[in-house]
Amino acid sequence: MAKLRILEFPDPRLRKKAAAVEVVDDAMRQLIDDMFETMYDAPGIGLAATQVDVHQRLLVADVSVDKDNPWVLINPVILEQDGVEVSEEGCLSVPGYYEEVQRAEHIRVRYLDRHGKEVESEFEGLLAVCVQHEMDHLDGKLFVDYLSEAKRQRIRKRLEKDRRQKQSEPAVVL
Ligand code: GNR
Ligand code: NI
């Protein structure tokens, strides 16, 4: 198991469009395990491969309180969607910012599971929001893209400043 580094906005690698997964093999399952470790450690409720600089169509999620309901979606496609829901979103790639985003309330998704088997599931509530948020990552899209240009630039400038400060600070000696 290994914890992976999460890319942060405005890193251009977050803008890459992920390619379809061709084979679900042991190496892919190792990546899935590492993504769960990274997501639970963060902590977050979802993680797209794009965020750990792997540009393949794979996402993991777990919105349960006890962190015992892991979902793996490979090559996800939304078959049906209905309803509209506005909720506050955050993103591990945009740390510290939470803004309202409008999404479909209910989605039906076709995808491959961790064994490479094609399945369909319906999602609603927080899990539906999370799956749509992660699927956006696979297309190089971030929740800040739904905000005004002014708000997005403000967030970008603050995150860039934070990063400069972190880099100029002396390393912590253990
Ligand atoms: O941890 C996360 N919380 C969250 C809250 C509301 C809507 C979406 C999310 S996903 C986010 C983790 C993340 O950045 N996934 O890409
Ligand atoms: Ni995110």
XYZ file of N, CA and C and ligand atoms in Angstrom:
539
model
N 0.851 -1.199 0.000
C 0.000 0.000 0.000
C 0.883 1.246 0.000
N 0.413 2.250 -0.644
C 1.174 3.496 -0.694
C 0.222 4.674 -0.807
N 0.599 5.722 -0.116
C -0.160 6.967 -0.217
C 0.382 7.748 -1.404
N -0.518 8.271 -2.222
C -0.110 8.976 -3.445
C -0.221 10.486 -3.240
N 0.539 11.250 -4.057
C 0.517 12.702 -3.969
C -0.657 13.236 -4.787
N -1.425 14.139 -4.194
C -2.591 14.704 -4.871
C -2.223 16.039 -5.522
N -2.468 16.147 -6.813
C -2.197 17.388 -7.550
C -3.164 18.472 -7.087
N -2.680 19.719 -7.102
C -3.541 20.837 -6.679
C -3.699 21.892 -7.769
N -4.922 22.420 -7.867
C -5.260 23.533 -8.745
C -4.297 24.678 -8.467
N -3.714 25.346 -9.483
C -3.994 25.218 -10.915
C -3.015 24.332 -11.692
N -2.587 23.213 -11.153
C -1.662 22.325 -11.866
C -2.262 21.921 -13.220
N -1.548 22.160 -14.319
C -2.106 21.856 -15.652
C -2.409 20.376 -15.866
N -1.778 19.495 -15.080
C -2.038 18.055 -15.249
C -3.471 17.692 -14.850
N -4.111 18.558 -14.013
C -5.525 18.324 -13.654
C -6.456 18.585 -14.837
N -5.920 19.156 -15.918
C -6.735 19.484 -17.099
C -6.700 18.418 -18.175
N -5.881 17.358 -17.956
C -5.782 16.286 -18.965
C -7.069 15.463 -19.005
N -7.415 15.025 -20.205
C -8.563 14.131 -20.349
C -8.058 12.693 -20.236
N -8.630 11.932 -19.310
C -8.179 10.560 -19.065
C -8.632 9.627 -20.184
N -7.803 8.619 -20.452
C -8.096 7.625 -21.493
C -8.827 6.425 -20.890
N -9.592 5.730 -21.703
C -10.315 4.543 -21.246
C -9.337 3.491 -20.741
N -9.727 2.778 -19.694
C -8.942 1.658 -19.173
C -9.173 0.468 -20.106
N -8.085 -0.146 -20.539
C -8.191 -1.270 -21.489
C -8.308 -2.607 -20.762
N -7.471 -2.807 -19.733
C -7.536 -4.059 -18.969
C -7.524 -3.764 -17.480
N -8.359 -4.509 -16.759
C -8.385 -4.374 -15.301
C -7.560 -5.532 -14.741
N -6.292 -5.245 -14.439
C -5.375 -6.297 -13.990
C -4.911 -6.018 -12.548
N -3.969 -6.820 -12.077
C -3.502 -6.674 -10.699
C -2.842 -5.315 -10.458
N -2.158 -4.794 -11.484
C -1.522 -3.478 -11.341
C -2.598 -2.413 -11.140
N -3.712 -2.537 -11.859
C -4.828 -1.596 -11.715
C -5.432 -1.724 -10.316
N -5.571 -2.963 -9.824
C -6.144 -3.161 -8.481
C -5.211 -2.626 -7.393
N -3.905 -2.682 -7.642
C -2.946 -2.077 -6.703
C -3.137 -0.555 -6.670
N -3.307 0.041 -7.871
C -3.554 1.484 -7.953
C -4.843 1.839 -7.212
N -5.887 1.017 -7.378
C -7.174 1.245 -6.703
C -6.967 1.244 -5.182
N -6.219 0.244 -4.684
C -5.955 0.167 -3.230
C -5.201 1.403 -2.757
N -4.217 1.840 -3.540
C -3.438 3.031 -3.171
C -4.316 4.276 -3.202
N -5.254 4.343 -4.153
C -6.165 5.498 -4.214
C -7.081 5.526 -2.990
N -7.578 4.345 -2.568
C -8.412 4.313 -1.351
C -7.598 4.766 -0.139
N -6.373 4.269 -0.020
C -5.530 4.666 1.112
C -5.340 6.181 1.123
N -5.092 6.737 -0.052
C -4.872 8.181 -0.196
C -6.140 8.968 0.147
N -7.280 8.465 -0.348
C -8.565 9.142 -0.115
C -8.942 9.105 1.376
N -8.836 7.926 2.008
C -9.225 7.805 3.425
C -8.290 8.641 4.301
N -7.020 8.680 3.921
C -6.040 9.409 4.719
C -6.244 10.924 4.642
N -6.762 11.393 3.486
C -6.800 12.848 3.211
C -7.460 13.697 4.314
N -8.701 13.444 4.786
C -9.657 12.458 4.307
C -10.581 13.081 3.273
N -11.069 12.209 2.347
C -12.021 12.648 1.337
C -13.051 11.570 1.106
N -14.095 11.908 0.340
C -15.167 10.938 0.060
C -15.059 10.388 -1.355
N -14.112 10.909 -2.133
C -13.927 10.413 -3.493
C -12.552 10.801 -3.986
N -12.086 10.095 -5.019
C -10.798 10.442 -5.627
C -10.796 9.920 -7.059
N -10.402 10.789 -7.988
C -10.278 10.390 -9.390
C -8.800 10.163 -9.697
N -8.503 9.212 -10.583
C -7.105 8.883 -10.915
C -6.351 10.126 -11.386
N -7.028 11.005 -12.110
C -6.433 12.258 -12.587
C -5.743 13.012 -11.445
N -6.353 12.998 -10.264
C -5.819 13.759 -9.130
C -4.481 13.225 -8.626
N -4.190 11.950 -8.939
C -2.896 11.388 -8.552
C -2.017 11.200 -9.795
N -2.323 11.988 -10.826
C -1.504 12.061 -12.051
C -1.502 10.758 -12.847
N -2.604 10.013 -12.757
C -2.788 8.816 -13.592
C -3.975 9.127 -14.491
N -3.728 9.189 -15.799
C -4.761 9.718 -16.691
C -5.543 8.605 -17.377
N -6.188 7.808 -16.505
C -7.039 6.695 -16.923
C -8.388 6.868 -16.249
N -9.439 6.338 -16.898
C -10.798 6.607 -16.429
C -11.174 5.679 -15.271
N -10.791 6.099 -14.082
C -10.959 5.320 -12.860
C -11.235 6.275 -11.717
N -12.238 5.944 -10.896
C -12.510 6.749 -9.703
C -12.895 5.829 -8.558
N -12.637 6.309 -7.342
C -13.064 5.595 -6.138
C -13.879 6.565 -5.291
N -14.770 5.999 -4.471
C -15.602 6.835 -3.598
C -16.048 6.023 -2.397
N -16.280 6.714 -1.290
C -16.908 6.114 -0.112
C -17.491 7.260 0.709
N -18.809 7.368 0.693
C -19.451 8.472 1.421
C -20.021 7.991 2.759
N -19.774 6.723 3.109
C -20.321 6.191 4.363
C -19.590 6.774 5.564
N -20.309 6.882 6.682
C -19.723 7.433 7.909
C -18.606 6.520 8.421
N -18.836 5.201 8.345
C -17.867 4.246 8.885
C -16.783 3.839 7.891
N -16.792 4.467 6.701
C -15.764 4.181 5.686
C -15.709 2.689 5.353
N -16.907 2.116 5.208
C -16.977 0.680 4.933
C -17.847 0.388 3.707
N -17.967 1.384 2.810
C -18.770 1.171 1.603
C -18.042 1.702 0.373
N -16.898 1.059 0.050
C -16.076 1.539 -1.058
C -16.681 1.245 -2.433
N -16.628 2.221 -3.310
C -17.084 2.071 -4.695
C -15.899 2.282 -5.620
N -15.826 1.437 -6.656
C -14.808 1.577 -7.698
C -15.536 1.657 -9.025
N -15.317 2.708 -9.778
C -15.950 2.860 -11.090
C -14.866 3.065 -12.146
N -14.833 2.151 -13.101
C -13.857 2.207 -14.191
C -14.612 2.472 -15.491
N -14.130 3.375 -16.297
C -14.783 3.785 -17.557
C -16.265 4.127 -17.348
N -16.594 4.947 -16.352
C -18.007 5.240 -16.073
C -18.656 6.085 -17.170
N -19.924 5.746 -17.456
C -20.731 6.503 -18.426
C -22.093 6.743 -17.791
N -22.565 7.978 -17.830
C -23.909 8.278 -17.316
C -24.933 7.914 -18.387
N -25.838 7.003 -18.041
C -26.861 6.536 -18.985
C -28.114 7.393 -18.882
N -28.431 7.801 -17.661
C -29.647 8.585 -17.413
C -29.369 9.519 -16.264
N -29.983 10.678 -16.310
C -29.890 11.569 -15.163
C -31.183 12.345 -15.048
N -31.590 12.644 -13.813
C -32.747 13.513 -13.643
C -32.703 14.263 -12.326
N -33.465 15.323 -12.274
C -33.516 16.166 -11.082
C -32.335 17.116 -11.037
N -32.482 18.146 -10.236
C -31.419 19.130 -10.049
C -31.231 19.313 -8.555
N -29.977 19.429 -8.160
C -29.668 19.541 -6.737
C -28.472 20.480 -6.603
N -28.566 21.422 -5.691
C -27.430 22.309 -5.426
C -26.845 21.904 -4.087
N -25.537 21.658 -4.051
C -24.926 21.343 -2.759
C -23.527 21.945 -2.689
N -23.042 22.056 -1.485
C -21.719 22.632 -1.264
C -20.677 21.556 -1.556
N -19.720 21.904 -2.424
C -18.672 20.948 -2.778
C -17.305 21.451 -2.359
N -16.450 20.493 -2.082
C -15.050 20.784 -1.846
C -14.251 19.839 -2.719
N -12.939 20.003 -2.760
C -12.107 19.128 -3.597
C -10.715 19.047 -2.984
N -10.180 17.835 -2.922
C -8.831 17.655 -2.375
C -7.793 18.370 -3.227
N -8.138 18.673 -4.481
C -7.226 19.400 -5.374
C -7.417 20.911 -5.293
N -8.399 21.350 -4.488
C -8.645 22.788 -4.265
C -8.815 22.973 -2.758
N -7.757 22.684 -1.976
C -7.924 22.578 -0.525
C -8.389 23.891 0.118
N -9.376 23.753 1.008
C -9.816 24.894 1.803
C -10.979 25.686 1.233
N -11.475 25.311 0.059
C -12.563 26.075 -0.566
C -13.805 25.213 -0.735
N -14.947 25.798 -0.414
C -16.231 25.091 -0.508
C -17.223 26.030 -1.165
N -17.866 25.574 -2.242
C -18.798 26.430 -2.975
C -19.971 25.597 -3.467
N -21.099 26.269 -3.682
C -22.298 25.575 -4.158
C -22.184 25.260 -5.651
N -22.551 24.029 -5.993
C -22.525 23.560 -7.384
C -23.839 22.829 -7.665
N -24.337 23.014 -8.881
C -25.580 22.346 -9.278
C -25.253 21.069 -10.051
N -25.898 19.979 -9.665
C -25.686 18.664 -10.303
C -27.030 17.992 -10.513
N -27.014 16.888 -11.280
C -28.203 16.036 -11.368
C -28.406 15.362 -10.010
N -29.687 15.171 -9.660
C -30.048 14.605 -8.364
C -29.861 13.083 -8.363
N -30.101 12.512 -9.514
C -30.133 11.060 -9.637
C -29.451 10.668 -10.954
N -28.549 9.700 -10.887
C -27.883 9.254 -12.123
C -27.864 7.729 -12.190
N -27.891 7.229 -13.417
C -27.698 5.797 -13.649
C -26.407 5.668 -14.446
N -25.478 4.858 -13.956
C -24.120 4.805 -14.523
C -23.756 3.377 -14.916
N -23.142 3.239 -16.099
C -22.565 1.947 -16.520
C -21.052 2.064 -16.368
N -20.429 1.022 -15.811
C -18.983 1.063 -15.564
C -18.456 -0.351 -15.383
N -17.153 -0.485 -15.278
C -16.531 -1.767 -14.933
C -16.178 -1.736 -13.455
N -16.395 -2.851 -12.767
C -16.014 -2.925 -11.348
C -14.539 -3.356 -11.239
N -14.064 -3.593 -10.016
C -12.629 -3.882 -9.839
C -12.212 -5.229 -10.428
N -13.189 -6.045 -10.846
C -12.863 -7.310 -11.516
C -13.001 -7.186 -13.029
N -13.312 -5.968 -13.512
C -13.441 -5.754 -14.947
C -14.809 -6.154 -15.485
N -15.750 -6.410 -14.563
C -17.104 -6.821 -14.959
C -17.964 -5.586 -15.200
N -18.703 -5.579 -16.316
C -19.572 -4.437 -16.617
C -20.834 -4.500 -15.756
N -21.118 -3.385 -15.078
C -22.290 -3.312 -14.201
C -22.962 -1.945 -14.350
N -24.182 -1.858 -13.845
C -24.893 -0.582 -13.815
C -25.371 -0.340 -12.397
N -25.301 0.916 -11.959
C -25.798 1.285 -10.634
C -26.499 2.620 -10.708
N -27.408 2.827 -9.765
C -28.063 4.124 -9.633
C -27.525 4.806 -8.388
N -27.312 6.113 -8.523
C -26.794 6.880 -7.395
C -27.673 8.085 -7.150
N -27.830 8.420 -5.860
C -28.550 9.643 -5.503
C -27.887 10.236 -4.271
N -28.318 11.444 -3.906
C -27.759 12.082 -2.718
C -26.277 12.382 -2.890
N -25.546 12.318 -1.772
C -24.135 12.701 -1.770
C -23.309 11.838 -2.722
N -23.647 10.539 -2.817
C -22.868 9.658 -3.696
C -23.036 10.060 -5.164
N -24.248 10.501 -5.543
C -24.476 10.981 -6.923
C -23.647 12.235 -7.192
N -23.609 13.142 -6.225
C -22.812 14.374 -6.357
C -21.339 13.997 -6.520
N -20.882 13.101 -5.651
C -19.478 12.704 -5.649
C -19.092 12.045 -6.972
N -19.912 11.123 -7.472
C -19.588 10.435 -8.736
C -19.516 11.443 -9.888
N -20.422 12.414 -9.918
C -20.380 13.433 -10.980
C -19.133 14.314 -10.839
N -18.774 14.654 -9.607
C -17.567 15.450 -9.339
C -16.317 14.690 -9.828
N -16.256 13.382 -9.537
C -15.086 12.573 -9.940
C -15.062 12.382 -11.450
N -16.229 12.184 -12.053
C -16.265 12.011 -13.518
C -15.800 13.294 -14.206
N -16.116 14.434 -13.658
C -15.600 15.711 -14.188
C -14.065 15.710 -14.175
N -13.464 15.245 -13.059
C -11.994 15.199 -12.985
C -11.421 14.423 -14.173
N -12.076 13.312 -14.542
C -11.564 12.465 -15.628
C -11.590 13.201 -16.967
N -12.400 14.247 -17.051
C -12.443 15.079 -18.265
C -11.659 16.380 -18.084
N -10.887 16.473 -16.998
C -10.065 17.665 -16.781
C -10.851 18.847 -16.238
N -12.011 18.549 -15.660
C -12.863 19.626 -15.161
C -12.885 19.646 -13.634
N -12.905 20.850 -13.056
C -12.908 21.016 -11.601
C -14.162 21.762 -11.169
N -14.559 21.605 -9.908
C -15.794 22.292 -9.462
C -15.670 23.805 -9.573
N -14.449 24.335 -9.490
C -14.277 25.796 -9.602
C -14.640 26.306 -11.006
N -14.696 25.395 -11.981
C -15.092 25.799 -13.347
C -16.559 26.216 -13.412
N -17.352 25.828 -12.404
C -18.775 26.204 -12.367
C -18.963 27.574 -11.708
N -17.883 28.112 -11.124
C -17.986 29.405 -10.444
C -17.704 30.529 -11.434
N -17.868 31.760 -10.995
C -17.552 32.900 -11.859
C -16.040 32.953 -12.069
N -15.646 33.546 -13.186
C -14.222 33.730 -13.505
C -13.503 34.454 -12.348
N -14.169 35.461 -11.792
C -13.557 36.264 -10.719
C -13.277 35.394 -9.487
N -14.270 34.567 -9.132
C -14.110 33.695 -7.963
C -12.994 32.676 -8.191
N -12.972 32.115 -9.398
C -11.961 31.098 -9.729
C -10.555 31.715 -9.685
N -10.400 32.923 -10.212
C -9.083 33.580 -10.212
C -8.636 33.888 -8.784
N -9.619 34.275 -7.941
C -9.303 34.581 -6.542
C -8.772 33.324 -5.850
N -9.464 32.209 -6.067
C -9.045 30.936 -5.462
C -7.660 30.556 -5.986
N -7.451 30.698 -7.289
C -6.157 30.337 -7.897
C -5.025 31.175 -7.295
N -5.239 32.478 -7.178
C -4.193 33.367 -6.636
C -3.856 33.018 -5.185
N -4.906 32.737 -4.398
C -4.647 32.399 -2.983
C -3.892 31.084 -2.860
N -4.272 30.090 -3.667
C -3.585 28.794 -3.598
C -2.137 28.920 -4.060
N -1.886 29.743 -5.084
C -0.514 29.961 -5.562
C 0.333 30.638 -4.490
N -0.285 31.576 -3.783
C 0.417 32.282 -2.706
C 0.748 31.311 -1.566
N -0.251 30.485 -1.174
C -0.029 29.469 -0.130
C 1.160 28.587 -0.498
N 1.198 28.196 -1.776
C 2.235 27.277 -2.226
C 3.608 27.950 -2.149
N 3.690 29.193 -2.562
C 4.967 29.930 -2.486
C 5.445 30.018 -1.047
N 4.490 30.267 -0.129
C 4.867 30.385 1.285
C 5.386 29.061 1.818
N 4.689 27.975 1.447
C 5.100 26.649 1.911
C 6.512 26.338 1.441
N 6.801 26.718 0.157
C 8.114 26.393 -0.411
C 9.234 27.189 0.257
N 8.932 28.414 0.720
C 9.991 29.241 1.288
C 10.213 28.941 2.776
N 9.293 28.164 3.357
C 9.473 27.813 4.768
C 10.532 26.720 4.901
N 11.337 26.758 5.975
C 12.314 25.679 6.157
C 11.596 24.344 6.398
N 12.196 23.273 5.951
C 11.608 21.953 6.137
C 11.560 21.620 7.627
N 10.541 20.875 8.013
C 10.424 20.472 9.406
C 11.440 19.351 9.668
N 12.265 19.543 10.679
C 13.259 18.512 11.006
C 12.692 17.627 12.121
N 12.609 16.344 11.843
C 12.023 15.435 12.833
C 13.123 14.867 13.735
O -13.777 14.851 -0.242
C -14.515 15.399 -1.059
N -15.693 15.906 -0.646
C -16.678 16.340 -1.504
C -17.736 17.065 -0.970
C -18.753 17.511 -1.765
C -18.734 17.214 -3.107
C -17.698 16.500 -3.660
C -16.672 16.055 -2.866
S -15.383 15.139 -3.566
C -14.077 15.520 -2.463
C -12.854 14.682 -2.784
C -12.352 15.057 -4.152
O -11.781 16.081 -4.398
N -12.632 14.241 -5.123
O -12.279 14.553 -6.380
Ni -12.198 16.691 -6.485
